[in-house]
Amino acid sequence: MASTTFTSLLCFCMVLEIFLSLVSGGSSASISSLQNDFVQCLNLNSDLPIPMSTFYTQKNSSFDSVLQSSAQNLRYLVTSVPKPALIFTPQTEAHVQSAVICSKQLGIHLRVRSGGHDYEGLSYVSMTETLFIMMDLANLRSVTVDIGDNSAWIQAGATIGE
């Protein structure tokens, strides 16, 4: 009787281990596929080259530092909260346009982080399990003031004091 219970428990554990490995492998594969599809789409839809250094995957050693760089609400940076599958840091307005087009074409949720005014953490976390890409506009931070025209152009990544 004890032998039968032990055998049943062993079989259950093996089935559970196989199931969990398939589930985690599938999730990893879908993240990788999403990243590849997005990068490929960007390159097809942009006239300007997009360097690979503008992409940060969860496996990239700089991912956490880029994610936390302008986070205003640190309670969302805990490991239990879903993070972006990919962080894209565009260098030009054309890259931003391509990212919006590609996220629409691929049906990918795109969240935008600008100059750090995201106190709710909506750009860098998700309360659902939906995969998403964060577009960090920190590189787009130029400020142009034209005194003669009484106008100023400020890019979305600029912060107070720039």
mmCIF file with all atom_site columns, C-alpha atoms in Angstrom:
data_model
loop_
_atom_site.group_PDB
_atom_site.id
_atom_site.type_symbol
_atom_site.label_atom_id
_atom_site.label_alt_id
_atom_site.label_comp_id
_atom_site.label_asym_id
_atom_site.label_entity_id
_atom_site.label_seq_id
_atom_site.pdbx_PDB_ins_code
_atom_site.Cartn_x
_atom_site.Cartn_y
_atom_site.Cartn_z
_atom_site.occupancy
_atom_site.B_iso_or_equiv
_atom_site.pdbx_formal_charge
_atom_site.auth_seq_id
_atom_site.auth_comp_id
_atom_site.auth_asym_id
_atom_site.auth_atom_id
_atom_site.pdbx_PDB_model_num
ATOM 1   C CA . MET A 1 1   ? 0.000  0.000  0.000   1.00 0.00 ? 1   MET A CA 1
ATOM 2   C CA . ALA A 1 2   ? 2.791  2.433  0.942   1.00 0.00 ? 2   ALA A CA 1
ATOM 3   C CA . SER A 1 3   ? 4.670  1.450  -2.215  1.00 0.00 ? 3   SER A CA 1
ATOM 4   C CA . THR A 1 4   ? 1.635  2.249  -4.382  1.00 0.00 ? 4   THR A CA 1
ATOM 5   C CA . THR A 1 5   ? 1.198  5.657  -2.716  1.00 0.00 ? 5   THR A CA 1
ATOM 6   C CA . PHE A 1 6   ? 4.897  6.443  -3.174  1.00 0.00 ? 6   PHE A CA 1
ATOM 7   C CA . THR A 1 7   ? 4.773  5.400  -6.850  1.00 0.00 ? 7   THR A CA 1
ATOM 8   C CA . SER A 1 8   ? 1.672  7.524  -7.437  1.00 0.00 ? 8   SER A CA 1
ATOM 9   C CA . LEU A 1 9   ? 3.308  10.502 -5.761  1.00 0.00 ? 9   LEU A CA 1
ATOM 10  C CA . LEU A 1 10  ? 6.464  10.027 -7.828  1.00 0.00 ? 10  LEU A CA 1
ATOM 11  C CA . CYS A 1 11  ? 4.447  9.869  -11.068 1.00 0.00 ? 11  CYS A CA 1
ATOM 12  C CA . PHE A 1 12  ? 2.525  12.989 -10.095 1.00 0.00 ? 12  PHE A CA 1
ATOM 13  C CA . CYS A 1 13  ? 5.763  14.881 -9.385  1.00 0.00 ? 13  CYS A CA 1
ATOM 14  C CA . MET A 1 14  ? 7.244  13.845 -12.727 1.00 0.00 ? 14  MET A CA 1
ATOM 15  C CA . VAL A 1 15  ? 4.128  14.935 -14.628 1.00 0.00 ? 15  VAL A CA 1
ATOM 16  C CA . LEU A 1 16  ? 4.104  18.236 -12.732 1.00 0.00 ? 16  LEU A CA 1
ATOM 17  C CA . GLU A 1 17  ? 7.780  18.842 -13.536 1.00 0.00 ? 17  GLU A CA 1
ATOM 18  C CA . ILE A 1 18  ? 7.214  18.145 -17.237 1.00 0.00 ? 18  ILE A CA 1
ATOM 19  C CA . PHE A 1 19  ? 4.183  20.437 -17.284 1.00 0.00 ? 19  PHE A CA 1
ATOM 20  C CA . LEU A 1 20  ? 6.045  23.277 -15.579 1.00 0.00 ? 20  LEU A CA 1
ATOM 21  C CA . SER A 1 21  ? 9.012  22.971 -17.917 1.00 0.00 ? 21  SER A CA 1
ATOM 22  C CA . LEU A 1 22  ? 6.699  23.129 -20.937 1.00 0.00 ? 22  LEU A CA 1
ATOM 23  C CA . VAL A 1 23  ? 4.850  26.148 -19.569 1.00 0.00 ? 23  VAL A CA 1
ATOM 24  C CA . SER A 1 24  ? 7.997  28.086 -18.725 1.00 0.00 ? 24  SER A CA 1
ATOM 25  C CA . GLY A 1 25  ? 9.627  27.120 -22.027 1.00 0.00 ? 25  GLY A CA 1
ATOM 26  C CA . GLY A 1 26  ? 6.573  28.304 -23.945 1.00 0.00 ? 26  GLY A CA 1
ATOM 27  C CA . SER A 1 27  ? 6.591  31.642 -22.157 1.00 0.00 ? 27  SER A CA 1
ATOM 28  C CA . SER A 1 28  ? 10.275 32.139 -22.917 1.00 0.00 ? 28  SER A CA 1
ATOM 29  C CA . ALA A 1 29  ? 9.717  31.212 -26.549 1.00 0.00 ? 29  ALA A CA 1
ATOM 30  C CA . SER A 1 30  ? 6.819  33.654 -26.908 1.00 0.00 ? 30  SER A CA 1
ATOM 31  C CA . ILE A 1 31  ? 8.888  36.482 -25.379 1.00 0.00 ? 31  ILE A CA 1
ATOM 32  C CA . SER A 1 32  ? 11.764 35.698 -27.734 1.00 0.00 ? 32  SER A CA 1
ATOM 33  C CA . SER A 1 33  ? 9.388  35.549 -30.695 1.00 0.00 ? 33  SER A CA 1
ATOM 34  C CA . LEU A 1 34  ? 7.799  38.868 -29.709 1.00 0.00 ? 34  LEU A CA 1
ATOM 35  C CA . GLN A 1 35  ? 11.219 40.509 -29.450 1.00 0.00 ? 35  GLN A CA 1
ATOM 36  C CA . ASN A 1 36  ? 12.389 39.152 -32.804 1.00 0.00 ? 36  ASN A CA 1
ATOM 37  C CA . ASP A 1 37  ? 9.153  40.097 -34.585 1.00 0.00 ? 37  ASP A CA 1
ATOM 38  C CA . PHE A 1 38  ? 9.234  43.621 -33.148 1.00 0.00 ? 38  PHE A CA 1
ATOM 39  C CA . VAL A 1 39  ? 12.887 44.256 -34.057 1.00 0.00 ? 39  VAL A CA 1
ATOM 40  C CA . GLN A 1 40  ? 12.356 42.875 -37.564 1.00 0.00 ? 40  GLN A CA 1
ATOM 41  C CA . CYS A 1 41  ? 9.248  45.033 -38.045 1.00 0.00 ? 41  CYS A CA 1
ATOM 42  C CA . LEU A 1 42  ? 11.088 48.154 -36.853 1.00 0.00 ? 42  LEU A CA 1
ATOM 43  C CA . ASN A 1 43  ? 13.877 47.584 -39.340 1.00 0.00 ? 43  ASN A CA 1
ATOM 44  C CA . LEU A 1 44  ? 11.348 47.161 -42.157 1.00 0.00 ? 44  LEU A CA 1
ATOM 45  C CA . ASN A 1 45  ? 9.357  50.284 -41.215 1.00 0.00 ? 45  ASN A CA 1
ATOM 46  C CA . SER A 1 46  ? 12.174 52.725 -40.504 1.00 0.00 ? 46  SER A CA 1
ATOM 47  C CA . ASP A 1 47  ? 14.221 54.599 -43.067 1.00 0.00 ? 47  ASP A CA 1
ATOM 48  C CA . LEU A 1 48  ? 16.902 55.161 -40.428 1.00 0.00 ? 48  LEU A CA 1
ATOM 49  C CA . PRO A 1 49  ? 18.991 52.289 -39.064 1.00 0.00 ? 49  PRO A CA 1
ATOM 50  C CA . ILE A 1 50  ? 18.053 51.159 -35.555 1.00 0.00 ? 50  ILE A CA 1
ATOM 51  C CA . PRO A 1 51  ? 21.099 49.998 -33.591 1.00 0.00 ? 51  PRO A CA 1
ATOM 52  C CA . MET A 1 52  ? 20.751 46.856 -31.477 1.00 0.00 ? 52  MET A CA 1
ATOM 53  C CA . SER A 1 53  ? 22.023 48.898 -28.511 1.00 0.00 ? 53  SER A CA 1
ATOM 54  C CA . THR A 1 54  ? 18.569 50.517 -28.313 1.00 0.00 ? 54  THR A CA 1
ATOM 55  C CA . PHE A 1 55  ? 16.965 47.198 -27.287 1.00 0.00 ? 55  PHE A CA 1
ATOM 56  C CA . TYR A 1 56  ? 17.116 45.703 -23.802 1.00 0.00 ? 56  TYR A CA 1
ATOM 57  C CA . THR A 1 57  ? 15.798 42.204 -23.202 1.00 0.00 ? 57  THR A CA 1
ATOM 58  C CA . GLN A 1 58  ? 15.221 40.670 -19.786 1.00 0.00 ? 58  GLN A CA 1
ATOM 59  C CA . LYS A 1 59  ? 18.405 38.647 -20.340 1.00 0.00 ? 59  LYS A CA 1
ATOM 60  C CA . ASN A 1 60  ? 20.461 41.811 -20.935 1.00 0.00 ? 60  ASN A CA 1
ATOM 61  C CA . SER A 1 61  ? 22.619 42.822 -17.963 1.00 0.00 ? 61  SER A CA 1
ATOM 62  C CA . SER A 1 62  ? 21.495 46.466 -18.333 1.00 0.00 ? 62  SER A CA 1
ATOM 63  C CA . PHE A 1 63  ? 17.759 45.649 -18.377 1.00 0.00 ? 63  PHE A CA 1
ATOM 64  C CA . ASP A 1 64  ? 17.156 46.329 -14.671 1.00 0.00 ? 64  ASP A CA 1
ATOM 65  C CA . SER A 1 65  ? 19.150 49.565 -14.599 1.00 0.00 ? 65  SER A CA 1
ATOM 66  C CA . VAL A 1 66  ? 17.297 50.922 -17.655 1.00 0.00 ? 66  VAL A CA 1
ATOM 67  C CA . LEU A 1 67  ? 13.958 49.821 -16.186 1.00 0.00 ? 67  LEU A CA 1
ATOM 68  C CA . GLN A 1 68  ? 14.708 51.515 -12.860 1.00 0.00 ? 68  GLN A CA 1
ATOM 69  C CA . SER A 1 69  ? 16.418 54.603 -14.326 1.00 0.00 ? 69  SER A CA 1
ATOM 70  C CA . SER A 1 70  ? 13.464 56.973 -14.040 1.00 0.00 ? 70  SER A CA 1
ATOM 71  C CA . ALA A 1 71  ? 10.973 54.894 -12.088 1.00 0.00 ? 71  ALA A CA 1
ATOM 72  C CA . GLN A 1 72  ? 9.027  57.150 -9.738  1.00 0.00 ? 72  GLN A CA 1
ATOM 73  C CA . ASN A 1 73  ? 7.144  54.469 -7.820  1.00 0.00 ? 73  ASN A CA 1
ATOM 74  C CA . LEU A 1 74  ? 9.620  51.882 -6.545  1.00 0.00 ? 74  LEU A CA 1
ATOM 75  C CA . ARG A 1 75  ? 6.962  49.597 -5.067  1.00 0.00 ? 75  ARG A CA 1
ATOM 76  C CA . TYR A 1 76  ? 6.207  48.362 -8.593  1.00 0.00 ? 76  TYR A CA 1
ATOM 77  C CA . LEU A 1 77  ? 9.783  47.222 -9.160  1.00 0.00 ? 77  LEU A CA 1
ATOM 78  C CA . VAL A 1 78  ? 9.377  44.085 -7.036  1.00 0.00 ? 78  VAL A CA 1
ATOM 79  C CA . THR A 1 79  ? 9.916  40.749 -8.770  1.00 0.00 ? 79  THR A CA 1
ATOM 80  C CA . SER A 1 80  ? 6.279  39.665 -8.410  1.00 0.00 ? 80  SER A CA 1
ATOM 81  C CA . VAL A 1 81  ? 5.009  42.399 -10.767 1.00 0.00 ? 81  VAL A CA 1
ATOM 82  C CA . PRO A 1 82  ? 5.217  41.589 -14.529 1.00 0.00 ? 82  PRO A CA 1
ATOM 83  C CA . LYS A 1 83  ? 7.855  43.643 -16.337 1.00 0.00 ? 83  LYS A CA 1
ATOM 84  C CA . PRO A 1 84  ? 8.236  44.545 -20.027 1.00 0.00 ? 84  PRO A CA 1
ATOM 85  C CA . ALA A 1 85  ? 9.321  41.775 -22.373 1.00 0.00 ? 85  ALA A CA 1
ATOM 86  C CA . LEU A 1 86  ? 11.527 44.337 -24.120 1.00 0.00 ? 86  LEU A CA 1
ATOM 87  C CA . ILE A 1 87  ? 12.664 47.908 -23.512 1.00 0.00 ? 87  ILE A CA 1
ATOM 88  C CA . PHE A 1 88  ? 13.175 49.999 -26.644 1.00 0.00 ? 88  PHE A CA 1
ATOM 89  C CA . THR A 1 89  ? 15.042 53.320 -26.358 1.00 0.00 ? 89  THR A CA 1
ATOM 90  C CA . PRO A 1 90  ? 14.512 55.107 -29.699 1.00 0.00 ? 90  PRO A CA 1
ATOM 91  C CA . GLN A 1 91  ? 17.059 57.651 -30.886 1.00 0.00 ? 91  GLN A CA 1
ATOM 92  C CA . THR A 1 92  ? 14.880 59.603 -33.313 1.00 0.00 ? 92  THR A CA 1
ATOM 93  C CA . GLU A 1 93  ? 11.253 60.556 -33.824 1.00 0.00 ? 93  GLU A CA 1
ATOM 94  C CA . ALA A 1 94  ? 11.203 58.203 -36.833 1.00 0.00 ? 94  ALA A CA 1
ATOM 95  C CA . HIS A 1 95  ? 12.045 55.296 -34.509 1.00 0.00 ? 95  HIS A CA 1
ATOM 96  C CA . VAL A 1 96  ? 9.089  56.247 -32.295 1.00 0.00 ? 96  VAL A CA 1
ATOM 97  C CA . GLN A 1 97  ? 6.776  56.307 -35.304 1.00 0.00 ? 97  GLN A CA 1
ATOM 98  C CA . SER A 1 98  ? 8.016  52.887 -36.428 1.00 0.00 ? 98  SER A CA 1
ATOM 99  C CA . ALA A 1 99  ? 7.484  51.461 -32.929 1.00 0.00 ? 99  ALA A CA 1
ATOM 100 C CA . VAL A 1 100 ? 3.868  52.639 -32.862 1.00 0.00 ? 100 VAL A CA 1
ATOM 101 C CA . ILE A 1 101 ? 3.235  51.205 -36.329 1.00 0.00 ? 101 ILE A CA 1
ATOM 102 C CA . CYS A 1 102 ? 4.843  47.867 -35.431 1.00 0.00 ? 102 CYS A CA 1
ATOM 103 C CA . SER A 1 103 ? 3.059  47.483 -32.113 1.00 0.00 ? 103 SER A CA 1
ATOM 104 C CA . LYS A 1 104 ? -0.236 48.012 -33.929 1.00 0.00 ? 104 LYS A CA 1
ATOM 105 C CA . GLN A 1 105 ? 0.661  45.598 -36.751 1.00 0.00 ? 105 GLN A CA 1
ATOM 106 C CA . LEU A 1 106 ? 1.838  42.888 -34.351 1.00 0.00 ? 106 LEU A CA 1
ATOM 107 C CA . GLY A 1 107 ? -0.883 43.428 -31.742 1.00 0.00 ? 107 GLY A CA 1
ATOM 108 C CA . ILE A 1 108 ? 1.700  44.103 -29.021 1.00 0.00 ? 108 ILE A CA 1
ATOM 109 C CA . HIS A 1 109 ? 0.938  46.354 -26.070 1.00 0.00 ? 109 HIS A CA 1
ATOM 110 C CA . LEU A 1 110 ? 3.276  49.370 -26.196 1.00 0.00 ? 110 LEU A CA 1
ATOM 111 C CA . ARG A 1 111 ? 3.799  51.489 -23.101 1.00 0.00 ? 111 ARG A CA 1
ATOM 112 C CA . VAL A 1 112 ? 5.601  54.812 -23.308 1.00 0.00 ? 112 VAL A CA 1
ATOM 113 C CA . ARG A 1 113 ? 7.814  56.290 -20.608 1.00 0.00 ? 113 ARG A CA 1
ATOM 114 C CA . SER A 1 114 ? 8.725  59.911 -21.169 1.00 0.00 ? 114 SER A CA 1
ATOM 115 C CA . GLY A 1 115 ? 10.493 62.342 -18.858 1.00 0.00 ? 115 GLY A CA 1
ATOM 116 C CA . GLY A 1 116 ? 9.719  60.389 -15.723 1.00 0.00 ? 116 GLY A CA 1
ATOM 117 C CA . HIS A 1 117 ? 6.249  61.722 -14.910 1.00 0.00 ? 117 HIS A CA 1
ATOM 118 C CA . ASP A 1 118 ? 4.804  58.260 -14.380 1.00 0.00 ? 118 ASP A CA 1
ATOM 119 C CA . TYR A 1 119 ? 4.065  58.153 -10.676 1.00 0.00 ? 119 TYR A CA 1
ATOM 120 C CA . GLU A 1 120 ? 1.569  55.294 -11.114 1.00 0.00 ? 120 GLU A CA 1
ATOM 121 C CA . GLY A 1 121 ? 4.144  53.081 -12.828 1.00 0.00 ? 121 GLY A CA 1
ATOM 122 C CA . LEU A 1 122 ? 1.869  52.435 -15.815 1.00 0.00 ? 122 LEU A CA 1
ATOM 123 C CA . SER A 1 123 ? 4.693  52.543 -18.354 1.00 0.00 ? 123 SER A CA 1
ATOM 124 C CA . TYR A 1 124 ? 6.975  49.942 -16.811 1.00 0.00 ? 124 TYR A CA 1
ATOM 125 C CA . VAL A 1 125 ? 4.758  47.362 -15.089 1.00 0.00 ? 125 VAL A CA 1
ATOM 126 C CA . SER A 1 126 ? 1.596  45.423 -15.784 1.00 0.00 ? 126 SER A CA 1
ATOM 127 C CA . MET A 1 127 ? -1.021 44.125 -13.412 1.00 0.00 ? 127 MET A CA 1
ATOM 128 C CA . THR A 1 128 ? -1.982 41.495 -15.999 1.00 0.00 ? 128 THR A CA 1
ATOM 129 C CA . GLU A 1 129 ? 0.065  38.780 -17.618 1.00 0.00 ? 129 GLU A CA 1
ATOM 130 C CA . THR A 1 130 ? -0.140 40.430 -21.068 1.00 0.00 ? 130 THR A CA 1
ATOM 131 C CA . LEU A 1 131 ? 3.282  40.782 -22.688 1.00 0.00 ? 131 LEU A CA 1
ATOM 132 C CA . PHE A 1 132 ? 4.204  44.375 -23.432 1.00 0.00 ? 132 PHE A CA 1
ATOM 133 C CA . ILE A 1 133 ? 7.073  46.488 -24.709 1.00 0.00 ? 133 ILE A CA 1
ATOM 134 C CA . MET A 1 134 ? 8.193  49.657 -22.970 1.00 0.00 ? 134 MET A CA 1
ATOM 135 C CA . MET A 1 135 ? 9.399  52.502 -25.160 1.00 0.00 ? 135 MET A CA 1
ATOM 136 C CA . ASP A 1 136 ? 11.664 54.737 -23.068 1.00 0.00 ? 136 ASP A CA 1
ATOM 137 C CA . LEU A 1 137 ? 12.003 58.212 -24.566 1.00 0.00 ? 137 LEU A CA 1
ATOM 138 C CA . ALA A 1 138 ? 14.960 59.232 -22.371 1.00 0.00 ? 138 ALA A CA 1
ATOM 139 C CA . ASN A 1 139 ? 17.179 59.702 -25.467 1.00 0.00 ? 139 ASN A CA 1
ATOM 140 C CA . LEU A 1 140 ? 14.731 62.238 -26.927 1.00 0.00 ? 140 LEU A CA 1
ATOM 141 C CA . ARG A 1 141 ? 15.442 65.122 -24.581 1.00 0.00 ? 141 ARG A CA 1
ATOM 142 C CA . SER A 1 142 ? 16.404 68.154 -26.663 1.00 0.00 ? 142 SER A CA 1
ATOM 143 C CA . VAL A 1 143 ? 15.056 71.589 -25.780 1.00 0.00 ? 143 VAL A CA 1
ATOM 144 C CA . THR A 1 144 ? 15.029 74.311 -28.441 1.00 0.00 ? 144 THR A CA 1
ATOM 145 C CA . VAL A 1 145 ? 14.029 77.862 -27.522 1.00 0.00 ? 145 VAL A CA 1
ATOM 146 C CA . ASP A 1 146 ? 13.455 80.524 -30.193 1.00 0.00 ? 146 ASP A CA 1
ATOM 147 C CA . ILE A 1 147 ? 13.320 83.932 -28.497 1.00 0.00 ? 147 ILE A CA 1
ATOM 148 C CA . GLY A 1 148 ? 12.511 85.773 -31.730 1.00 0.00 ? 148 GLY A CA 1
ATOM 149 C CA . ASP A 1 149 ? 9.543  83.518 -32.461 1.00 0.00 ? 149 ASP A CA 1
ATOM 150 C CA . ASN A 1 150 ? 8.483  83.253 -28.799 1.00 0.00 ? 150 ASN A CA 1
ATOM 151 C CA . SER A 1 151 ? 8.385  79.464 -29.056 1.00 0.00 ? 151 SER A CA 1
ATOM 152 C CA . ALA A 1 152 ? 9.974  76.423 -27.526 1.00 0.00 ? 152 ALA A CA 1
ATOM 153 C CA . TRP A 1 153 ? 10.155 72.810 -28.699 1.00 0.00 ? 153 TRP A CA 1
ATOM 154 C CA . ILE A 1 154 ? 10.734 70.232 -26.000 1.00 0.00 ? 154 ILE A CA 1
ATOM 155 C CA . GLN A 1 155 ? 11.080 66.524 -26.694 1.00 0.00 ? 155 GLN A CA 1
ATOM 156 C CA . ALA A 1 156 ? 9.160  64.047 -24.558 1.00 0.00 ? 156 ALA A CA 1
ATOM 157 C CA . GLY A 1 157 ? 12.198 62.630 -22.745 1.00 0.00 ? 157 GLY A CA 1
ATOM 158 C CA . ALA A 1 158 ? 13.283 65.976 -21.302 1.00 0.00 ? 158 ALA A CA 1
ATOM 159 C CA . THR A 1 159 ? 13.088 66.459 -17.562 1.00 0.00 ? 159 THR A CA 1
ATOM 160 C CA . ILE A 1 160 ? 12.888 69.557 -15.395 1.00 0.00 ? 160 ILE A CA 1
ATOM 161 C CA . GLY A 1 161 ? 16.118 71.532 -15.581 1.00 0.00 ? 161 GLY A CA 1
ATOM 162 C CA . GLU A 1 162 ? 17.131 70.534 -19.102 1.00 0.00 ? 162 GLU A CA 1
#
